[in-house]
Structures are given as C-alpha cells and as structure tokens.
Amino acid sequence: MKIKKAGHSLQWKIILLYCMLVFLATTIIGVFLINQLEDYYVNSARTDMEKTVTEGTLMTSLTPLLPLEEHRDEIQTNVEAWAKPLSQEIFVVSDDLRIVASNNTNRGRSAVGILDDGLLLHALSGKSAQNQGYIVSGGGEIHVMNMVFPIKTEQGEIAGVLYLRSDMSSVDEAMAQSKSILLRAMLIGLLITFILSFFISRSITKPINDVTEKAEKMAAGDFSHEVQAKADDEIGRLAEMFNYLRLQLDDALSQIEGEKNKLETVLRHMADGLLATDLSGKIIHVNQAAINILQHAQPDIENEDYDSIMLSFNPGLTLETLKERCANGPDNEIFEVSGKTYDMRFDKFRDENGSEIGIIMIIQDITQRIKAENMQMDFVANVSHELKTPLTTIKSYTETLLDGVADNREIERSFLEIIDLEADRMSRLVSDLLQLFRMESKQDGSNMVEGNLIGVLSLALTKVELSIAGKHQKLNCLFDADRRIAVVMERDHIEQVILNVVSNASKYTQDGGRIDIDAFVADKEARITVSDNGIGIPENALSRVFERFFRVDKARSRSMGGTGLGLSISKQIMEDHGGRIEIDSREGRGTRVTLALPLAPSMMRGTPNID
Ligand code: ADP
C-alpha cells in the first residue's frame, strides 16, 4: 500500500490559518480605524462649517440686510470678508432661489443646477440641513460637504438661505493615505506571519513526517529505524510511544514469524497430505505430501479451484459434498485410487470470530496399514488353521484309542506314532512362530560375531547328510572346505537358514536326485548357492514363496513336515544380517537358492581374523 504524504498539506494548512487570522484581524482593525478616521474628518469639517455660521456674525450680519435682493452689494462685501480666512464657499440664496452673494463666481445666477436643490428646499422650509456630494469642476468631480441654514426675518419668516460648501478632497486624500498605510501594514504583517508560521508549522509537521516515514518503513518490514523524540510535548510523546510500539511490534512479528516457520516446517515434513480451501473452493494451503498424493504435476496449486483438482482424484468428494458432510462436525471418507487406499478427514475451520471460512482436509495413505491389518488377520487365520489340522488328527486318533477300537498293538502303535508326528509338527510350528515373533519384535538379543561362513555351512551339512543319504540323493559340495570366508553373523541363525534351504532342496527333490552346494565370494559379498534338480516352483508361485504359510503344494509340504514358515524366517534372518535370499526355479527342472551376506570388514581388508 502506498501511503500519501500528508506533511505538506498540514504545513500549508497551518500557514494559511495563521495568515487568515492576521488578515482578518488587520482587516477588522483597518475597517474600524478607517471608519473612525473618516467620521472624525467629516465631523471636524462639519463643526468648522457650523462654527462659521453659529459662532461668527455672518448670519446676524444678514438679518438687517433684508430683503436680500435689495442689499446685494453689502451682503457680497460681507460674504467676501467672511470667506477670506475660510476654505469654504459661501452662498446667500434668496427665497426665489437666486444667488444673491457668493465668494464664488456664480453671483446673480439661479441656484438651481449649481447648488443642491433638495437642501435649498429643506432650508426654505425652515430647517438647517447638511449632506455630502460631488460637484463637477475643471473636468473632474470634487467631493464636497454642503450645509444650509435658513435666513429668517425678525418675524421668523424665511427670507433666504445661507448655503455653505466645503471641499472635502483633503479629507479624501488623508483617508486614502491612511488606507494605503494600513494596507502596507497588513501586507508586512502577512509577510511576517507567513515566514513565522512557516517555521512554526514546520516544527510541528517535521516530527509527524518523521513518524510517518518510519511507519512506512515498518510497514515494509524494516523495524531498525527509531524516531528522534526530542521535545517534551505531545509530539515528543507520540514519537516515544511510536518507538515503543515499534519494539513491541518487532517482537510480536518475529514471534509470529517463528511460529509460522515452525508450522510450515511441520506441514512440509508431515507424511499426511494437508489441503485447505476457502468456502468458494479456492485452495489456500497445500503441502508437498498432498501434492504428491493428488499426483498433481503442477507444484503450485494454491489459488486453484479445489473441485477441478479433486475431479481426477475422487470425483465424489466435491466441495459441496464436503460442506454438507461436515455440517455437524468432522467426517471422513476411505477410498481407493490407483491401488492405494486413502483416508480423507475433513472439517470446517473458522476465524477468530467463529465464522466458517473454509474446509481443511487431511489425506492419509493407509495402504500399508490396511495391508498390515489384512496380513495380521490372515496370519491369525493361518495359524489357527495350521494348528487345527494336527489337533483334529490327534483328537480323532486319541478318541479311537480311547474307544478301544484299535485292540491290535501294532495298530495302536501306528496311531501313537501319528499322534507323536502331529505333536512334533505342532511343536515345530509353535517354535517357528515364536522365532518369527521374536525376530520381528527384535527381542532376540543380537549376538553378531565375525566368523567363517564355510565352517557354519559345513557344520549344517553334516546335520542333513543323513536324511539326504536316506533319500539316496547326491550331495555335491563344490566349495573348498578349507577356505575362509569371513562374515559378521549370528551363527545359529545363519545355520538355520542353510538348514531350511538345504532341507527344502532335499524335500522337494525326488529320491535319487542331486543337490549342489557352492560357497564363494563375488561382488564383495559372500554367497552360498543351493541347487537341486527337483520338482521346481511354478513361475506364478515364485514371488510368493517368502510369504508366511505359503506352500506350492500344501499336502506335499505337510507330508514332509513343512510349516510354510521356513523361507519367510530365512528371509527375515538374511535381511537382519544386511544380506538377501533369492530363489530361481523352473517347474520340473529344479531350483536354485542364493544366500548372500556382506563380507566382514577384515575380509574386505584381506586379513580375515577367523579360524
Ligand atoms: P515349507 O515348510 O512348506 O517347506 P518353506 O517356507 O520352506 O515352507 O517353503 C515354502 C514353499 O516353497 C514350499 O512349500 C515349497 O512349495 C516351495 N519350495 C521351497 N523350496 C523349494 C525347492 N527347493 N524346490 C521346490 N519347491 C520349493
């Protein structure tokens, strides 16, 4: 946001205010003064004229000279005598409005058009009067003051008018001069006011501008600037508070920033997908996990439309559906997309006032969990089934024995042998299960030591030699029995793997078949291969032989005493050793199992530290 600068306008406002106040004050004083002065001049002019008549003997000198027309010359002499020291014009006008005498040149002429008719008539009606006006003289107008006095006979009749005219141009001049002095004083006053108010207003607006400028920088995220607060007045306090606010805000913002970063890191690294939309369906937040789950090619899907993104993922979960479903609280939906199972939980979220502003969704990939749950259920079902079969056999044979049906000792013995065999199978199954359980829960204390793999292999082979020989199978040991291949291992476990694999080779190879065993070092690992020319494994079953309880031919495996757990235990052991087990087979042709283990560090250095 761009903040407009207000300092100048405030400064000019203050200057204008000061100037207006001074202008107003000087105007009022000026008008008052001019009026007073004008009144004074006019009054003194009027008093002068009145004095001429009232204090002097002009009027009294005229009374004996009535009627006026008959004493023209005497009156003229009097008038001239009187007028001499005065700046006024004096006219003596007869009652028929003729100028009888005058210190002006208009003597003998009619007063009409020369003197003010109205005033003359006023005086002829017996009253004194006065007015101001203009007369035309020498091509210009002259401001004059006129005064009339009626000339009365001794009987009180009006015999004529004494008309006085005073030139007021000197008064006008004085007034004009006074006005110009006042105007100049006003202009000087305004100029001084302007200069003073400029500095005064600047001292007010400068700190305000400073605060504004720093606030603008703060808005842009720069909190390093402090406002200089010198004055101990309201503005000084404003600056002080501003600095305090700056520190508080800086603190609060860095806290918020820290929290935000923390939250973003959590959201970024969380395995579950998080998606938030506003109520119009615009995506306002999405984490990387959600983008991965939605398999969206575009990494930045913020601001995009939720429905269009969700359409290809799960068209049933439109924004409207979510809004309806979480109207009364959180809800969830479990669905499958391209072989994966997802659990999507959703709920509305609200702002600080409690009004709903959007929907938040957590998408969890629960494929593994579902798989594990299914496996667990399968496992329990398998175990129950595996235990049930020998138990049923034992139960039926014991019942037969108890019924005394088998009175023949030989039959009795064969029944007991079957019971013994089934009990053995159960015991094997339970011990296999226990081992599996111990390995999975890592309860087996690790007893890894560096040892010779050839030694373990040879020992294991001596344990199965007899049974192999019993089936007339040929055991070919292709490895050099004196060789040392050092690996870090838990001897018992590796021996068990070898026993499982070799006995499988014997079990699933017809009598008279052959079993080749080799041990060597390749690609920096120790390898044992066990090959047979037995029945082999069909291709479609090959990938499943490491599953628990999986057997290609259940009846055959059972008759051989197998539990279906051997290879899965072996795989677990090999993986615990950082190695692997691989199986190649062709149905009817034979099977080859490869066991691979990492070489011991001493073996890698070429100095095996074993017997
Ligand atoms: P079992 O106790 O049934 O032998 P395993 O886990 O050891 O269980 O083996 C799983 C299945 O793999 C066996 O039932 C068998 O069908 C098949 N199998 C394992 N080894 C061989 C082999 N050498 N030749 C043929 N089939 C084999």
XYZ file of C-alpha atoms and ligand atoms in Angstrom:
638
model
C 0.000 0.000 0.000
C 1.332 3.400 -0.934
C 0.788 5.971 1.798
C 0.460 9.517 0.517
C 2.492 12.197 2.226
C 0.321 14.441 4.388
C 3.014 16.645 5.976
C 2.976 19.355 3.351
C -0.712 19.843 3.305
C -0.798 20.155 7.102
C 2.049 22.682 6.972
C 0.251 24.767 4.370
C -2.968 24.495 6.319
C -1.264 25.934 9.388
C 0.350 28.730 7.328
C -2.984 29.524 5.698
C -4.712 29.566 9.064
C -2.182 31.966 10.582
C -2.319 34.243 7.521
C -6.090 34.215 7.510
C -6.192 35.117 11.203
C -3.771 38.007 10.698
C -5.654 39.138 7.590
C -8.942 39.019 9.453
C -7.566 40.882 12.457
C -5.903 43.610 10.392
C -8.992 43.953 8.189
C -11.275 44.376 11.195
C -8.886 46.857 12.819
C -8.403 48.645 9.482
C -12.110 48.963 8.748
C -12.749 50.177 12.272
C -9.898 52.691 12.128
C -10.810 53.996 8.684
C -14.425 54.468 9.755
C -13.400 56.261 12.920
C -10.954 58.434 10.996
C -13.496 59.248 8.303
C -16.060 60.143 10.961
C -13.507 62.327 12.674
C -12.613 64.238 9.483
C -16.216 64.644 8.410
C -17.246 65.762 11.881
C -14.461 68.265 12.149
C -15.352 69.645 8.681
C -18.977 69.899 9.722
C -18.073 71.563 13.033
C -15.902 74.024 11.159
C -18.812 74.939 8.891
C -21.246 75.162 11.771
C -18.860 77.349 13.650
C -18.700 79.701 10.663
C -22.387 80.280 10.993
C -23.095 79.897 14.685
C -20.042 81.385 16.286
C -19.382 84.103 13.684
C -21.524 87.103 12.860
C -22.316 86.087 9.293
C -25.893 85.157 9.979
C -26.567 88.093 12.294
C -24.980 90.426 9.760
C -27.532 89.321 7.204
C -30.669 89.980 9.299
C -30.592 93.760 8.940
C -29.940 93.420 5.226
C -33.329 92.057 4.321
C -34.773 91.711 1.833
C -31.652 90.201 0.375
C -32.090 91.261 -3.227
C -32.015 94.895 -2.194
C -28.760 94.640 -0.288
C -26.773 92.566 -2.715
C -23.612 94.538 -2.664
C -23.416 94.884 1.078
C -24.047 91.208 1.507
C -21.418 90.434 -1.119
C -18.880 92.524 0.760
C -19.740 90.768 3.994
C -19.512 87.393 2.426
C -16.160 88.082 0.862
C -14.907 89.432 4.162
C -16.090 86.386 5.937
C -14.926 83.903 3.442
C -11.424 85.070 3.233
C -9.842 83.017 6.004
C -12.053 80.038 5.223
C -11.670 77.307 2.714
C -15.403 77.159 2.301
C -17.635 78.592 -0.332
C -20.482 80.727 0.929
C -23.666 81.354 -0.995
C -26.503 83.605 0.050
C -29.595 82.479 -1.828
C -32.796 84.435 -1.978
C -36.161 82.788 -1.389
C -36.676 82.662 -5.161
C -33.509 80.587 -5.412
C -31.252 83.188 -6.908
C -27.676 83.507 -5.691
C -27.565 86.942 -4.097
C -23.980 86.856 -2.957
C -21.120 84.385 -3.069
C -17.388 84.202 -2.738
C -17.712 82.135 -5.887
C -18.211 83.474 -9.387
C -21.828 82.435 -9.637
C -23.262 85.547 -8.172
C -26.595 86.645 -9.640
C -27.325 83.275 -11.212
C -30.070 80.838 -10.358
C -29.053 78.403 -7.631
C -30.800 75.564 -9.392
C -28.226 73.322 -11.019
C -25.364 74.921 -9.106
C -26.387 74.101 -5.556
C -28.195 71.126 -4.126
C -31.915 71.760 -4.766
C -33.073 69.385 -2.100
C -31.046 71.071 0.579
C -32.204 74.502 -0.554
C -35.837 73.443 -0.318
C -35.127 71.935 3.079
C -33.714 75.249 4.295
C -36.603 77.187 2.735
C -38.917 75.063 4.852
C -37.128 76.490 7.891
C -34.687 73.752 8.816
C -30.925 73.524 8.707
C -29.562 70.533 6.862
C -26.406 69.051 5.517
C -25.216 66.425 3.054
C -22.231 65.310 1.076
C -21.971 65.064 -2.669
C -19.918 65.663 -5.700
C -19.685 68.658 -7.941
C -18.213 68.812 -11.395
C -15.367 71.232 -11.604
C -12.475 71.628 -14.014
C -13.293 68.373 -15.801
C -13.277 66.331 -12.548
C -15.527 65.583 -9.638
C -14.896 67.153 -6.270
C -16.175 65.705 -3.040
C -17.948 68.389 -1.082
C -19.950 68.846 2.084
C -22.994 71.121 1.858
C -24.749 72.889 4.761
C -27.833 75.079 4.637
C -29.224 77.493 7.194
C -32.489 79.380 6.716
C -32.204 83.220 6.883
C -35.143 84.430 8.883
C -36.689 87.864 9.285
C -37.265 89.240 12.732
C -40.789 87.952 12.426
C -39.452 84.493 11.768
C -40.275 84.343 8.065
C -37.865 82.685 5.690
C -36.085 85.323 3.669
C -33.404 83.180 2.070
C -30.817 80.525 2.595
C -27.214 80.661 3.722
C -25.504 77.844 1.759
C -22.019 76.687 2.778
C -19.963 74.293 0.662
C -16.720 72.826 1.924
C -14.197 70.972 -0.234
C -13.649 67.503 1.222
C -10.853 66.374 -1.138
C -8.203 66.933 1.548
C -10.239 64.601 3.778
C -10.401 62.089 0.962
C -6.676 62.404 0.441
C -5.987 61.862 4.133
C -8.298 58.874 4.084
C -6.617 57.408 1.022
C -3.255 57.850 2.648
C -4.445 56.211 5.847
C -5.831 53.294 3.853
C -2.573 52.821 1.991
C -0.639 52.891 5.312
C -2.993 50.287 6.729
C -2.754 48.162 3.596
C 1.034 48.227 3.734
C 0.950 47.383 7.429
C -1.352 44.489 6.609
C 0.932 43.210 3.849
C 4.029 43.440 6.054
C 2.097 41.725 8.835
C 1.044 38.970 6.461
C 4.591 38.514 5.200
C 5.984 38.245 8.728
C 3.135 35.892 9.656
C 3.868 33.778 6.613
C 7.570 33.454 7.474
C 6.937 32.801 11.176
C 4.113 30.353 10.550
C 6.275 28.526 8.008
C 8.856 27.767 10.688
C 6.299 27.080 13.406
C 4.305 24.711 11.221
C 7.494 23.008 10.102
C 8.465 22.331 13.701
C 5.076 20.596 14.093
C 4.959 18.690 10.833
C 8.609 17.588 10.748
C 8.321 15.061 13.624
C 4.957 13.930 12.290
C 6.550 13.358 8.890
C 9.373 11.519 10.611
C 6.883 9.201 12.356
C 5.015 8.682 9.082
C 8.227 7.882 7.218
C 9.323 5.357 9.868
C 5.831 3.849 9.936
C 6.059 3.419 6.183
C 9.387 1.604 6.592
C 7.863 -0.515 9.343
C 5.018 -1.430 7.025
C 7.661 -2.589 4.563
C 9.180 -4.776 7.288
C 12.111 -2.578 8.356
C 11.981 -2.079 12.122
C 15.504 -0.728 12.564
C 14.677 2.976 12.467
C 13.956 4.909 15.611
C 12.044 8.169 15.657
C 14.083 11.001 17.226
C 11.955 12.263 20.097
C 13.465 15.479 21.497
C 10.591 17.671 22.553
C 8.756 17.046 25.801
C 5.380 17.837 24.294
C 2.523 15.881 22.718
C 4.536 15.200 19.564
C 7.525 14.077 21.653
C 5.270 11.661 23.493
C 3.799 10.469 20.212
C 7.317 9.695 18.946
C 8.163 7.949 22.215
C 5.038 5.804 22.002
C 5.798 5.112 18.385
C 9.261 3.799 19.300
C 7.730 1.631 22.000
C 5.144 0.346 19.513
C 7.957 -0.367 17.042
C 9.775 -2.579 19.563
C 6.592 -4.374 20.598
C 5.570 -4.924 17.007
C 9.025 -6.139 16.043
C 8.914 -8.589 18.909
C 5.417 -9.806 18.120
C 6.182 -10.137 14.429
C 9.338 -12.157 14.987
C 7.389 -14.425 17.319
C 4.657 -14.862 14.717
C 7.293 -15.432 12.039
C 8.946 -18.091 14.220
C 5.639 -19.826 14.835
C 4.804 -19.632 11.143
C 8.158 -21.148 10.188
C 7.685 -23.912 12.719
C 4.224 -24.662 11.407
C 5.392 -24.577 7.808
C 8.239 -26.971 8.587
C 5.838 -29.331 10.327
C 3.391 -29.158 7.438
C 6.162 -29.599 4.877
C 7.594 -32.665 6.550
C 4.405 -34.321 7.619
C 3.657 -37.525 5.776
C -0.058 -36.824 5.570
C -1.378 -34.555 2.884
C -2.908 -31.318 4.067
C -5.225 -29.255 1.924
C -7.261 -26.193 2.857
C -9.783 -24.318 0.756
C -11.882 -21.253 1.373
C -15.657 -21.502 1.129
C -15.613 -20.581 -2.565
C -13.391 -23.567 -3.312
C -10.105 -21.737 -3.860
C -7.165 -23.741 -2.463
C -5.492 -21.593 0.168
C -2.944 -24.065 1.501
C -1.459 -27.320 0.320
C 1.623 -29.209 1.478
C 4.037 -31.251 -0.601
C 2.599 -34.556 0.657
C -0.863 -33.544 -0.595
C 0.562 -32.596 -3.992
C 2.283 -35.991 -4.176
C -0.867 -37.836 -3.160
C -3.021 -35.906 -5.629
C -0.357 -36.742 -8.237
C -0.585 -33.202 -9.428
C 2.081 -32.282 -11.910
C 1.959 -28.634 -11.032
C 3.802 -27.996 -7.761
C 1.999 -24.765 -7.002
C -1.714 -25.439 -6.859
C -2.538 -22.735 -4.381
C -5.298 -20.413 -5.629
C -6.561 -23.132 -7.956
C -10.080 -24.469 -7.869
C -10.490 -27.387 -5.449
C -13.181 -29.181 -7.464
C -11.131 -29.195 -10.674
C -8.127 -30.669 -8.814
C -10.214 -33.234 -6.929
C -12.115 -34.283 -10.037
C -9.378 -36.606 -11.264
C -8.659 -37.919 -7.748
C -12.066 -38.601 -6.266
C -14.988 -37.004 -8.117
C -17.323 -37.904 -5.241
C -15.629 -35.518 -2.844
C -16.705 -32.181 -4.277
C -16.667 -29.068 -2.148
C -20.457 -29.106 -1.852
C -20.383 -32.726 -0.623
C -17.713 -31.894 1.950
C -19.677 -28.845 3.146
C -22.799 -30.960 3.608
C -20.976 -33.804 5.303
C -19.110 -31.711 7.807
C -22.080 -29.511 8.653
C -22.310 -31.200 12.055
C -18.634 -31.749 12.717
C -15.660 -33.608 11.248
C -16.195 -36.532 8.906
C -14.021 -38.876 6.854
C -14.023 -40.974 3.708
C -11.942 -44.035 2.899
C -11.432 -44.669 -0.804
C -9.077 -46.321 -3.261
C -7.217 -44.589 -6.079
C -4.835 -46.467 -8.379
C -4.319 -49.365 -5.993
C -3.772 -47.212 -2.917
C -6.142 -46.710 -0.032
C -6.653 -43.207 1.363
C -8.414 -41.944 4.423
C -9.506 -38.352 3.994
C -10.685 -36.483 7.078
C -12.270 -33.095 6.674
C -13.754 -30.368 8.787
C -14.690 -26.726 8.569
C -12.363 -24.179 10.079
C -13.283 -20.831 11.481
C -11.775 -17.387 12.006
C -11.310 -15.745 15.412
C -14.960 -14.608 15.400
C -16.176 -18.162 14.946
C -17.470 -17.755 11.400
C -16.660 -20.540 8.964
C -14.006 -19.567 6.452
C -13.086 -22.823 4.758
C -12.569 -26.559 4.844
C -9.406 -28.336 5.893
C -8.594 -31.852 4.715
C -6.038 -34.392 5.881
C -5.363 -37.128 3.350
C -3.633 -40.184 4.745
C -2.224 -43.028 2.683
C -3.428 -46.030 4.702
C -2.468 -48.688 2.133
C 0.257 -50.120 4.364
C -1.920 -50.041 7.430
C -4.761 -51.837 5.669
C -2.267 -54.317 4.267
C -0.769 -54.909 7.709
C -4.229 -55.331 9.200
C -5.153 -57.806 6.474
C -1.881 -59.643 6.948
C -2.454 -59.828 10.657
C -5.919 -61.239 10.116
C -4.593 -63.709 7.532
C -1.823 -64.663 9.914
C -4.212 -65.404 12.762
C -6.454 -67.360 10.395
C -3.447 -69.301 9.051
C -2.065 -70.080 12.497
C -5.465 -71.266 13.667
C -5.808 -73.375 10.580
C -2.305 -74.827 10.865
C -2.895 -75.742 14.489
C -6.355 -77.050 13.876
C -5.269 -79.722 11.381
C -2.811 -81.600 13.650
C -5.121 -81.068 16.615
C -8.012 -82.653 14.726
C -5.777 -85.572 13.751
C -4.524 -86.046 17.328
C -8.065 -85.750 18.676
C -9.511 -88.320 16.269
C -6.686 -90.826 16.887
C -6.819 -90.452 20.697
C -10.603 -90.865 20.610
C -10.205 -94.036 18.563
C -7.618 -95.316 21.012
C -9.801 -94.476 23.997
C -12.777 -96.219 22.406
C -10.564 -99.285 22.342
C -11.329 -99.792 18.674
C -7.656 -100.415 17.920
C -7.132 -103.550 20.004
C -4.261 -104.590 17.874
C -0.982 -103.457 19.474
C 0.549 -102.730 16.123
C -2.328 -100.508 15.020
C -2.230 -98.915 18.431
C 1.460 -98.177 17.995
C 0.983 -96.754 14.491
C -1.775 -94.496 15.864
C 0.526 -93.297 18.619
C 3.286 -92.655 16.088
C 0.891 -90.469 14.052
C -0.084 -88.616 17.215
C 3.609 -88.135 18.001
C 4.262 -86.891 14.459
C 1.406 -84.390 14.634
C 2.567 -83.228 18.068
C 6.051 -82.750 16.599
C 4.580 -80.717 13.756
C 2.682 -78.548 16.224
C 5.754 -78.084 18.330
C 7.768 -77.133 15.205
C 5.038 -74.741 14.161
C 4.933 -73.105 17.579
C 8.722 -72.814 17.773
C 8.826 -71.385 14.218
C 6.122 -68.897 15.154
C 7.948 -67.964 18.319
C 11.145 -67.377 16.421
C 9.338 -65.288 13.837
C 7.697 -63.260 16.551
C 10.992 -62.765 18.408
C 12.758 -61.662 15.243
C 10.021 -59.251 14.238
C 9.852 -57.656 17.629
C 13.680 -57.691 17.740
C 13.545 -59.497 21.067
C 16.410 -61.750 20.108
C 19.481 -60.220 21.661
C 21.867 -59.701 18.796
C 24.855 -61.969 19.021
C 26.690 -60.971 15.866
C 30.304 -62.049 15.646
C 32.793 -62.353 12.851
C 33.043 -65.990 11.753
C 33.826 -68.322 8.882
C 30.790 -68.929 6.697
C 32.346 -72.115 5.247
C 32.593 -73.538 8.799
C 28.909 -72.853 9.514
C 27.939 -74.320 6.122
C 29.974 -77.499 6.662
C 28.500 -77.992 10.137
C 24.963 -77.546 8.846
C 25.555 -80.020 6.040
C 26.715 -82.717 8.461
C 23.319 -82.339 10.175
C 21.320 -83.047 6.982
C 23.720 -85.503 5.367
C 21.971 -88.499 6.859
C 18.458 -87.586 5.746
C 19.766 -86.727 2.250
C 21.525 -90.009 2.105
C 18.314 -91.669 3.294
C 16.610 -90.385 0.127
C 19.508 -91.570 -1.985
C 20.130 -88.018 -3.109
C 23.592 -86.892 -4.105
C 25.036 -84.034 -2.159
C 27.764 -82.267 -4.138
C 29.840 -79.837 -2.153
C 31.518 -77.693 -4.815
C 33.288 -75.350 -2.401
C 36.737 -75.643 -0.889
C 36.055 -76.784 2.707
C 39.359 -75.296 3.876
C 38.590 -71.818 2.582
C 37.848 -68.966 4.958
C 35.047 -66.520 4.143
C 34.614 -64.093 6.998
C 31.217 -62.594 7.629
C 29.661 -60.918 10.637
C 26.765 -63.156 11.658
C 24.701 -64.806 14.304
C 25.952 -68.346 13.718
C 22.831 -70.199 14.887
C 20.567 -68.122 12.677
C 22.717 -68.491 9.549
C 22.961 -72.221 10.232
C 19.182 -72.353 10.477
C 18.825 -70.589 7.101
C 21.226 -73.105 5.497
C 19.336 -75.996 7.086
C 15.980 -74.617 5.852
C 17.227 -74.169 2.295
C 19.118 -77.477 2.044
C 16.314 -79.469 3.620
C 13.840 -77.788 1.202
C 16.107 -78.876 -1.669
C 16.007 -82.409 -0.334
C 12.265 -82.286 0.457
C 11.239 -81.096 -2.954
C 13.586 -83.328 -4.932
C 12.702 -86.847 -5.824
C 14.673 -89.756 -4.376
C 17.966 -90.200 -6.161
C 18.095 -86.537 -7.177
C 21.120 -84.284 -6.735
C 21.842 -81.259 -4.630
C 24.793 -78.985 -5.485
C 26.137 -76.672 -2.842
C 28.670 -73.942 -3.526
C 30.139 -71.086 -1.491
C 32.251 -68.260 -2.887
C 32.958 -64.525 -2.850
C 31.518 -62.343 -5.609
C 30.858 -58.616 -5.866
C 32.289 -58.065 -2.377
C 29.790 -60.434 -0.797
C 29.794 -63.988 0.444
C 27.429 -66.264 -1.445
C 26.074 -69.754 -0.923
C 24.096 -71.407 -3.688
C 21.946 -74.475 -3.132
C 20.750 -76.043 -6.406
C 18.604 -79.107 -6.870
C 17.095 -80.904 -9.799
C 13.782 -81.387 -8.005
C 10.189 -80.513 -8.773
C 10.804 -76.747 -9.028
C 8.335 -73.996 -8.387
C 5.729 -72.780 -10.883
C 6.529 -69.259 -12.128
C 3.336 -67.712 -10.753
C 4.157 -69.007 -7.247
C 7.792 -67.907 -7.257
C 7.126 -64.424 -5.909
C 5.040 -65.801 -3.041
C 7.360 -68.446 -1.577
C 8.656 -65.992 1.051
C 5.143 -65.324 2.352
C 4.238 -66.912 5.642
C 2.405 -70.213 5.329
C 2.705 -70.181 1.571
C 3.219 -73.604 0.098
C 3.001 -74.563 -3.546
C 1.642 -77.992 -2.691
C 0.144 -77.970 0.784
C -0.286 -81.722 1.081
C 3.265 -82.452 -0.056
C 4.744 -79.858 2.256
C 2.715 -81.163 5.167
C 3.661 -84.724 4.471
C 7.255 -83.593 4.555
C 6.701 -81.934 7.911
C 6.844 -78.404 6.499
C 5.194 -75.462 8.220
C 5.337 -72.948 5.340
C 7.358 -70.625 7.537
C 10.908 -71.743 6.671
C 11.594 -69.361 3.799
C 9.943 -66.355 5.465
C 12.070 -66.917 8.584
C 15.146 -67.328 6.372
C 14.382 -64.085 4.523
C 13.949 -62.221 7.797
C 17.281 -63.573 9.114
C 19.143 -62.642 5.922
C 17.710 -59.126 5.960
C 18.652 -58.733 9.626
C 22.221 -59.517 8.543
C 22.112 -56.930 5.761
C 22.054 -59.752 3.220
C 19.436 -61.289 0.940
C 17.917 -64.530 -0.248
C 16.950 -65.144 -3.866
C 15.199 -68.060 -5.463
C 15.304 -69.171 -9.123
C 13.297 -72.081 -10.252
C 11.852 -73.846 -13.251
C 8.977 -76.164 -12.696
C 10.020 -79.785 -13.189
C 13.680 -78.822 -13.691
C 14.916 -77.714 -10.331
C 15.513 -74.792 -8.008
C 18.470 -72.673 -7.049
C 18.518 -70.637 -3.866
C 21.198 -67.961 -3.397
C 22.133 -66.665 0.037
C 24.251 -63.511 0.056
C 25.902 -61.828 3.050
C 28.157 -58.781 3.256
C 31.825 -59.645 3.832
C 33.312 -58.838 7.244
C 35.438 -55.642 7.240
C 38.592 -57.715 7.942
C 37.803 -59.830 4.870
C 37.476 -56.665 2.819
C 40.929 -55.599 4.011
C 42.244 -59.064 3.057
C 43.140 -60.062 6.632
C 40.329 -62.319 7.884
C 40.501 -62.587 11.635
C 38.955 -66.067 11.933
C 39.969 -69.699 12.478
P 7.829 -75.489 3.903
O 7.860 -75.707 5.348
O 6.477 -75.776 3.289
O 8.943 -76.072 3.174
P 9.089 -73.023 3.160
O 8.787 -71.634 3.562
O 10.426 -73.533 3.466
O 7.931 -73.912 3.735
O 8.858 -73.121 1.591
C 7.728 -72.579 1.052
C 7.296 -73.318 -0.201
O 8.239 -73.097 -1.252
C 7.294 -74.780 -0.039
O 6.070 -75.257 0.471
C 7.537 -75.286 -1.451
O 6.302 -75.362 -2.127
C 8.363 -74.207 -2.059
N 9.820 -74.605 -2.080
C 10.794 -74.166 -1.230
N 11.999 -74.670 -1.596
C 11.798 -75.414 -2.706
C 12.647 -76.204 -3.537
N 13.980 -76.311 -3.326
N 12.082 -76.845 -4.598
C 10.747 -76.753 -4.826
N 9.881 -76.025 -4.078
C 10.397 -75.375 -3.013
